[in-house]
Short mmCIF file of C-alpha atoms in Angstrom, two decimals:
data_model
loop_
_atom_site.label_atom_id
_atom_site.label_comp_id
_atom_site.label_asym_id
_atom_site.label_seq_id
_atom_site.Cartn_x
_atom_site.Cartn_y
_atom_site.Cartn_z
CA UNK G 1 -12.43 23.41 16.30
CA UNK G 2 -15.96 22.18 15.52
CA UNK G 3 -16.64 18.63 14.34
CA UNK G 4 -15.28 18.41 10.78
CA UNK G 5 -18.21 16.17 9.90
CA UNK G 6 -20.64 19.05 10.41
CA UNK G 7 -22.13 19.54 6.91
CA UNK G 8 -21.61 23.28 6.58
CA UNK G 9 -18.01 23.10 7.76
CA UNK G 10 -17.27 20.02 5.63
CA UNK G 11 -18.53 21.87 2.56
CA UNK G 12 -16.25 24.84 3.29
CA UNK G 13 -13.23 22.58 3.76
CA UNK G 14 -14.01 20.76 0.51
CA UNK G 15 -14.24 24.01 -1.46
CA UNK G 16 -11.02 25.35 0.05
CA UNK G 17 -9.24 22.08 -0.62
CA UNK G 18 -10.31 22.22 -4.27
CA UNK G 19 -8.78 25.69 -4.55
CA UNK G 20 -5.64 24.52 -2.77
CA UNK G 21 -5.26 21.61 -5.20
CA UNK G 22 -5.23 24.02 -8.14
CA UNK G 23 -2.25 25.98 -6.84
CA UNK G 24 0.80 25.86 -9.13
CA UNK G 25 4.13 25.61 -7.30
CA UNK G 26 7.50 25.87 -9.11
CA UNK G 27 9.72 22.81 -9.02
CA UNK G 28 9.24 19.08 -9.39
CA UNK G 29 5.67 17.88 -9.73
CA UNK G 30 6.49 14.26 -8.96
CA UNK G 31 4.17 12.80 -6.29
CA UNK G 32 6.09 12.17 -3.08
CA UNK G 33 3.91 9.66 -1.24
CA UNK G 34 5.75 6.45 -2.03
CA UNK G 35 9.21 8.05 -1.92
CA UNK G 36 8.44 9.37 1.56
CA UNK G 37 6.79 6.23 2.84
CA UNK G 38 9.70 4.02 1.76
CA UNK G 39 12.14 6.42 3.40
CA UNK G 40 10.13 6.10 6.61
CA UNK G 41 10.14 2.32 6.21
CA UNK G 42 13.93 2.22 5.78
CA UNK G 43 14.47 4.26 8.94
CA UNK G 44 11.79 2.60 11.03
CA UNK G 45 12.87 -0.98 10.27
CA UNK G 46 16.44 -0.70 11.62
CA UNK G 47 16.02 1.16 14.92
CA UNK G 48 17.32 0.16 18.33
CA UNK G 49 16.00 1.52 21.64
CA UNK G 50 17.94 2.00 24.85
CA UNK G 51 14.82 1.34 26.90
CA UNK G 52 14.29 -2.43 27.22
CA UNK G 53 10.51 -2.17 27.34
CA UNK G 54 10.41 -0.05 24.20
CA UNK G 55 12.84 -2.40 22.44
CA UNK G 56 10.66 -5.43 23.24
CA UNK G 57 7.58 -3.60 21.99
CA UNK G 58 9.44 -2.54 18.85
CA UNK G 59 10.51 -6.13 18.16
CA UNK G 60 6.86 -7.23 18.01
CA UNK G 61 6.47 -5.22 14.78
CA UNK G 62 6.69 -7.42 11.68
CA UNK G 63 8.38 -5.17 9.16
CA UNK G 64 8.20 -7.93 6.59
CA UNK G 65 4.44 -7.86 6.94
CA UNK G 66 4.42 -4.06 6.70
CA UNK G 67 6.60 -4.27 3.59
CA UNK G 68 4.25 -6.70 1.88
CA UNK G 69 1.26 -4.55 2.77
CA UNK G 70 2.99 -1.53 1.23
CA UNK G 71 3.77 -3.35 -1.99
CA UNK G 72 0.22 -4.66 -2.29
CA UNK G 73 -1.37 -1.31 -1.46
CA UNK G 74 0.85 0.57 -3.91
CA UNK G 75 -0.30 -1.79 -6.64
CA UNK G 76 -3.94 -0.98 -5.87
CA UNK G 77 -3.31 2.76 -5.66
CA UNK G 78 -1.43 2.81 -8.97
CA UNK G 79 -4.45 1.40 -10.76
CA UNK G 80 -6.63 4.26 -9.55
CA UNK G 81 -4.78 6.85 -11.66
CA UNK G 82 -5.38 9.49 -8.99
CA UNK G 83 -4.57 13.01 -10.29
CA UNK G 84 -1.34 14.56 -9.04
CA UNK G 85 -1.98 17.91 -7.38
CA UNK G 86 -0.30 20.20 -4.85
CA UNK G 87 -1.36 18.61 -1.57
CA UNK G 88 -1.35 19.73 2.04
CA UNK G 89 -0.73 16.14 3.27
CA UNK G 90 -1.50 16.93 6.92
CA UNK G 91 -4.99 18.40 6.97
CA UNK G 92 -5.99 17.71 10.55
CA UNK G 93 -8.34 19.95 12.50
CA UNK G 94 -5.46 21.88 14.10
CA UNK G 95 -4.29 22.98 10.65
CA UNK G 96 -7.64 24.49 9.70
CA UNK G 97 -8.30 28.02 10.92
CA UNK G 98 -11.70 29.77 10.75
CA UNK G 99 -12.22 33.51 10.70
CA UNK G 100 -15.76 33.74 12.03
CA UNK G 101 -16.02 37.49 11.44
CA UNK G 102 -15.21 37.18 7.76
CA UNK G 103 -16.71 33.69 7.46
CA UNK G 104 -13.51 32.43 5.85
CA UNK G 105 -11.45 29.30 6.28
CA UNK G 106 -7.66 28.93 5.98
CA UNK G 107 -5.20 26.05 5.91
CA UNK G 108 -1.96 26.46 7.87
CA UNK G 109 1.27 24.50 8.51
CA UNK G 110 2.72 23.39 5.19
CA UNK G 111 5.53 21.27 6.64
CA UNK G 112 4.43 18.17 4.71
CA UNK G 113 3.01 19.97 1.64
CA UNK G 114 4.17 18.64 -1.73
CA UNK G 115 2.87 17.44 -5.03
CA UNK G 116 1.01 14.27 -4.31
CA UNK G 117 -2.05 12.20 -5.17
CA UNK G 118 -5.46 13.80 -4.81
CA UNK G 119 -6.84 10.64 -3.24
CA UNK G 120 -4.17 10.67 -0.55
CA UNK G 121 -4.82 14.28 0.50
CA UNK G 122 -8.55 13.65 0.80
CA UNK G 123 -8.20 10.19 2.38
CA UNK G 124 -5.64 11.49 4.87
CA UNK G 125 -8.02 14.31 5.80
CA UNK G 126 -10.80 11.81 6.46
CA UNK G 127 -8.48 9.74 8.66
CA UNK G 128 -7.80 12.89 10.70
CA UNK G 129 -11.46 13.09 11.68
CA UNK G 130 -10.45 10.62 14.40
CA UNK G 131 -8.36 13.30 16.13
CA UNK G 132 -5.33 12.76 18.35
CA UNK G 133 -7.30 10.18 20.34
CA UNK G 134 -7.61 8.03 17.18
CA UNK G 135 -11.35 7.58 17.67
CA UNK G 136 -12.10 5.98 14.32
CA UNK G 137 -15.80 5.85 15.05
CA UNK G 138 -15.59 9.46 13.82
CA UNK G 139 -14.36 8.40 10.37
CA UNK G 140 -16.90 9.80 7.88
CA UNK G 141 -19.46 7.39 6.49
CA UNK G 142 -20.38 7.18 2.81
CA UNK G 143 -23.12 9.83 2.99
CA UNK G 144 -20.80 12.26 4.78
CA UNK G 145 -18.07 11.62 2.25
CA UNK G 146 -20.44 12.09 -0.69
CA UNK G 147 -21.47 15.45 0.77
CA UNK G 148 -17.79 16.42 0.89
CA UNK G 149 -17.17 15.16 -2.67
CA UNK G 150 -20.07 17.12 -4.12
CA UNK G 151 -18.70 20.39 -2.79
CA UNK G 152 -15.17 19.45 -3.81
CA UNK G 153 -15.99 18.43 -7.39
CA UNK G 154 -18.61 21.07 -8.19
CA UNK G 155 -18.76 23.74 -5.47
CA UNK G 156 -21.21 25.88 -7.45
CA UNK G 157 -23.55 23.02 -8.37
CA UNK G 158 -22.91 20.26 -5.83
CA UNK G 159 -26.15 18.42 -6.51
CA UNK G 160 -25.22 17.94 -10.16
CA UNK G 161 -22.27 15.66 -9.44
CA UNK G 162 -22.92 12.28 -11.04
CA UNK G 163 -23.20 9.07 -9.05
CA UNK G 164 -20.35 7.64 -11.09
CA UNK G 165 -18.03 10.51 -10.10
CA UNK G 166 -19.01 10.15 -6.45
CA UNK G 167 -18.36 6.42 -6.44
CA UNK G 168 -15.03 6.85 -8.23
CA UNK G 169 -13.75 9.43 -5.75
CA UNK G 170 -15.07 7.34 -2.84
CA UNK G 171 -12.94 4.39 -3.96
CA UNK G 172 -9.95 6.65 -4.60
CA UNK G 173 -10.05 8.49 -1.27
CA UNK G 174 -10.69 5.44 0.90
CA UNK G 175 -7.98 3.38 -0.77
CA UNK G 176 -5.46 6.16 -0.21
CA UNK G 177 -6.72 6.54 3.37
CA UNK G 178 -5.13 3.12 3.93
CA UNK G 179 -1.82 4.57 2.72
CA UNK G 180 -2.27 7.39 5.23
CA UNK G 181 -2.45 4.88 8.08
CA UNK G 182 0.77 3.17 6.98
CA UNK G 183 2.55 6.50 6.43
CA UNK G 184 1.77 7.88 9.89
CA UNK G 185 2.25 4.51 11.58
CA UNK G 186 5.84 4.36 10.33
CA UNK G 187 6.28 8.04 11.22
CA UNK G 188 5.25 7.12 14.75
CA UNK G 189 7.97 4.47 15.04
CA UNK G 190 10.63 6.99 14.01
CA UNK G 191 9.28 9.60 16.42
CA UNK G 192 9.42 7.04 19.24
CA UNK G 193 13.19 7.01 18.76
CA UNK G 194 13.85 10.63 17.81
CA UNK G 195 11.26 12.88 19.45
CA UNK G 196 11.86 14.49 22.87
CA UNK G 197 8.08 14.83 23.35
CA UNK G 198 6.58 12.65 26.07
CA UNK G 199 4.12 10.70 23.94
CA UNK G 200 3.53 6.99 23.31
CA UNK G 201 4.61 7.01 19.66
CA UNK G 202 5.00 3.22 19.53
CA UNK G 203 1.45 2.94 20.80
CA UNK G 204 0.46 5.34 18.03
CA UNK G 205 2.04 2.99 15.48
CA UNK G 206 -0.17 0.14 16.64
CA UNK G 207 -3.29 2.33 16.68
CA UNK G 208 -2.72 3.38 13.08
CA UNK G 209 -1.54 -0.01 11.82
CA UNK G 210 -4.38 -1.91 13.47
CA UNK G 211 -6.85 0.58 12.02
CA UNK G 212 -5.24 0.06 8.62
CA UNK G 213 -5.86 -3.68 8.90
CA UNK G 214 -9.39 -3.19 10.19
CA UNK G 215 -10.33 -0.77 7.41
CA UNK G 216 -8.72 -2.95 4.79
CA UNK G 217 -10.72 -5.93 6.01
CA UNK G 218 -14.03 -4.14 6.50
CA UNK G 219 -14.00 -1.84 3.50
CA UNK G 220 -12.39 -4.00 0.83
CA UNK G 221 -15.69 -5.22 -0.58
CA UNK G 222 -17.51 -1.92 -0.19
CA UNK G 223 -14.65 -0.16 -1.98
CA UNK G 224 -15.00 -2.74 -4.77
CA UNK G 225 -11.27 -3.20 -4.85
CA UNK G 226 -11.83 -6.51 -6.58
CA UNK G 227 -12.69 -4.52 -9.69
CA UNK G 228 -9.17 -3.12 -9.62
CA UNK G 229 -7.67 -6.54 -10.31
CA UNK G 230 -6.32 -6.84 -13.87
CA UNK G 231 -8.58 -8.55 -16.39
CA UNK G 232 -7.40 -11.00 -19.02
CA UNK G 233 -8.28 -8.46 -21.70
CA UNK G 234 -5.68 -6.00 -20.36
CA UNK G 235 -2.47 -5.89 -22.35
CA UNK G 236 -0.16 -5.38 -19.41
CA UNK G 237 0.17 -4.06 -15.91
CA UNK G 238 3.37 -2.80 -14.35
CA UNK G 239 4.00 -2.11 -10.69
CA UNK G 240 7.25 -0.51 -9.60
CA UNK G 241 8.39 -0.42 -6.03
CA UNK G 242 11.39 1.07 -4.32
CA UNK G 243 12.57 1.06 -0.77
CA UNK G 244 14.99 -0.35 1.72
CA UNK G 245 15.89 -3.66 3.25
CA UNK G 246 15.81 -5.43 6.59
CA UNK G 247 19.46 -4.65 7.25
CA UNK G 248 19.73 -5.98 10.81
CA UNK G 249 16.93 -8.53 10.74
CA UNK G 250 16.78 -10.28 7.40
CA UNK G 251 19.11 -10.88 4.51
CA UNK G 252 19.27 -7.68 2.49
CA UNK G 253 17.46 -7.78 -0.83
CA UNK G 254 16.34 -5.31 -3.51
CA UNK G 255 12.60 -4.84 -3.66
CA UNK G 256 10.63 -6.06 -6.61
CA UNK G 257 9.65 -4.50 -9.90
CA UNK G 258 7.02 -7.08 -10.84
CA UNK G 259 5.43 -7.18 -14.22
CA UNK G 260 2.18 -9.03 -14.75
CA UNK G 261 1.60 -9.68 -18.44
CA UNK G 262 -1.82 -10.75 -19.67
CA UNK G 263 -0.66 -12.13 -23.00
CA UNK G 264 -1.01 -15.37 -24.89
CA UNK G 265 2.20 -17.38 -25.19
CA UNK G 266 3.02 -20.93 -26.08
CA UNK G 267 5.54 -22.78 -23.96
CA UNK G 268 6.86 -26.09 -25.22
CA UNK G 269 4.99 -28.97 -23.66
CA UNK G 270 2.45 -26.74 -21.96
CA UNK G 271 0.41 -25.03 -24.65
CA UNK G 272 -1.15 -21.59 -24.44
CA UNK G 273 -0.88 -19.53 -21.27
CA UNK G 274 -2.31 -16.06 -20.69
CA UNK G 275 -1.29 -15.04 -17.19
CA UNK G 276 2.44 -14.57 -16.63
CA UNK G 277 4.08 -12.97 -13.60
CA UNK G 278 7.73 -12.03 -14.03
CA UNK G 279 9.46 -11.33 -10.70
CA UNK G 280 12.96 -11.94 -12.04
CA UNK G 281 14.07 -8.50 -10.81
CA UNK G 282 13.53 -9.53 -7.21
CA UNK G 283 15.37 -11.64 -4.67
CA UNK G 284 13.04 -13.25 -2.12
CA UNK G 285 14.49 -14.57 1.11
CA UNK G 286 11.80 -16.60 2.77
CA UNK G 287 8.34 -15.96 1.48
CA UNK G 288 6.46 -14.40 -1.38
CA UNK G 289 4.61 -11.13 -0.77
CA UNK G 290 0.94 -11.92 -0.23
CA UNK G 291 0.16 -9.61 -3.14
CA UNK G 292 1.69 -12.29 -5.38
CA UNK G 293 -0.18 -15.14 -3.76
CA UNK G 294 -3.46 -13.27 -4.20
CA UNK G 295 -3.11 -13.61 -7.97
CA UNK G 296 -4.54 -17.10 -7.82
CA UNK G 297 -5.16 -17.39 -11.56
CA UNK G 298 -1.46 -17.15 -12.49
CA UNK G 299 -0.25 -19.77 -14.95
CA UNK G 300 3.45 -18.86 -15.21
CA UNK G 301 5.71 -17.59 -12.42
CA UNK G 302 9.34 -16.48 -12.79
CA UNK G 303 11.36 -15.44 -9.76
CA UNK G 304 14.81 -15.31 -8.16
CA UNK G 305 15.95 -16.34 -4.69
CA UNK G 306 19.18 -15.79 -2.82
CA UNK G 307 19.54 -19.02 -0.90
CA UNK G 308 17.21 -18.16 1.95
CA UNK G 309 14.56 -20.75 1.05
CA UNK G 310 14.74 -24.10 2.79
CA UNK G 311 12.38 -27.01 2.45
CA UNK G 312 11.57 -26.61 6.14
CA UNK G 313 10.53 -23.00 5.54
CA UNK G 314 7.39 -22.94 3.42
CA UNK G 315 6.99 -20.44 0.63
CA UNK G 316 4.13 -18.79 2.46
CA UNK G 317 0.98 -18.64 0.39
CA UNK G 318 2.32 -20.46 -2.66
CA UNK G 319 -0.27 -23.21 -2.32
CA UNK G 320 -2.88 -20.64 -3.34
CA UNK G 321 -1.42 -20.56 -6.85
CA UNK G 322 -3.30 -23.65 -7.99
CA UNK G 323 -3.23 -22.80 -11.71
CA UNK G 324 0.56 -22.62 -12.11
CA UNK G 325 1.71 -24.56 -15.19
CA UNK G 326 5.30 -23.37 -15.46
CA UNK G 327 7.75 -22.02 -12.91
CA UNK G 328 11.18 -20.55 -13.66
CA UNK G 329 13.54 -20.18 -10.72
CA UNK G 330 16.99 -18.56 -10.68
CA UNK G 331 18.93 -19.45 -7.55
CA UNK G 332 22.35 -19.17 -5.96
CA UNK G 333 21.31 -21.61 -3.24
CA UNK G 334 23.10 -24.91 -3.71
CA UNK G 335 20.89 -26.66 -1.15
CA UNK G 336 17.73 -25.74 -3.00
CA UNK G 337 19.19 -26.56 -6.40
CA UNK G 338 20.38 -29.95 -5.23
CA UNK G 339 16.98 -30.89 -3.87
CA UNK G 340 14.94 -29.63 -6.83
CA UNK G 341 17.08 -30.65 -9.78
CA UNK G 342 15.13 -33.91 -10.01
CA UNK G 343 11.79 -32.91 -11.53
CA UNK G 344 9.78 -35.90 -10.33
CA UNK G 345 7.53 -33.87 -8.02
CA UNK G 346 7.82 -36.03 -4.95
CA UNK G 347 6.77 -34.54 -1.64
CA UNK G 348 10.30 -34.89 -0.30
CA UNK G 349 11.56 -32.71 -3.14
CA UNK G 350 8.83 -30.07 -3.42
CA UNK G 351 6.71 -29.97 -0.25
CA UNK G 352 3.79 -27.99 -1.67
CA UNK G 353 0.45 -28.85 -3.21
CA UNK G 354 1.26 -26.64 -6.18
CA UNK G 355 3.06 -28.80 -8.75
CA UNK G 356 3.78 -27.02 -12.01
CA UNK G 357 4.05 -29.16 -15.13
CA UNK G 358 7.58 -27.85 -15.56
CA UNK G 359 10.20 -26.21 -13.38
CA UNK G 360 13.14 -24.58 -15.13
CA UNK G 361 16.22 -24.00 -12.97
CA UNK G 362 19.09 -21.55 -13.42
CA UNK G 363 22.08 -21.99 -11.13
CA UNK G 364 24.13 -18.82 -10.56
#
């Protein structure tokens, strides 16, 4: 097939994708992205390989890191409010057929089709510009994407699309393109175990995951993701996550349902606080997700732990929370409770720079 970046072809794909997204299919209209990606994560994180070389390569994957990236990325995607549409979910060049005689274009292979987020279907399509060789130099630049968006949003009057609409869809599609990398990276790990095809699926995981990290690093500012962070004026923000556990590698734990509340409260002895993060639904076993530690203006933090913390194992990233005034910890770990029940904030008791004014302990 011709280069999908070619303007005439890109316009045809955009128009056809718009029509595809308006198809009504009977059944559930719940978006499937995060359900599917967590299922992949559950399967991928507990595999064992008969081949020693493949097993050693597999063991270099940090599924805890992947988990934290998923939680953080889901939080960003949720704030975009991307429309839910019927999506192809696998719009690579091989699934686009052109009838040159009739000058028509068709999508084929609906194996992964489902209701899903508009941003994901478009972002995933852009990621497929790289082809099977994963040549991400072919990923469409902003001008090429804007050309696509104009013909997607207003196929009859593409030049009338507003700059605001173009920028909004640019942020949406490129944020969800990150989710595409994680989705297919985890798919690759599973295929490495299950597929009879002679292909380096573990290598494919690293290609997609490394590109995810590169795009996240390089495009974060250009995507203006910082504007997606909650403002103090917001009443509340809820992020819900679901998924599996590290059954054979880490202590099993339910994933978090964090709630960040931007409200004004008065806590005795502290005064007014506006930024409260309640993670009391979660059990952490060694470190906070980096998505928590990125909320550096937090004033109150509530969380649970299941005995996995030790003073010799730092709560990774917690020192970034320099504005913490109050911390509430529920624990079943006797060792931790014993060492923190004295609230004198000595280094031997709490080995972190962050020293809340108060620490409230619950012993289970």
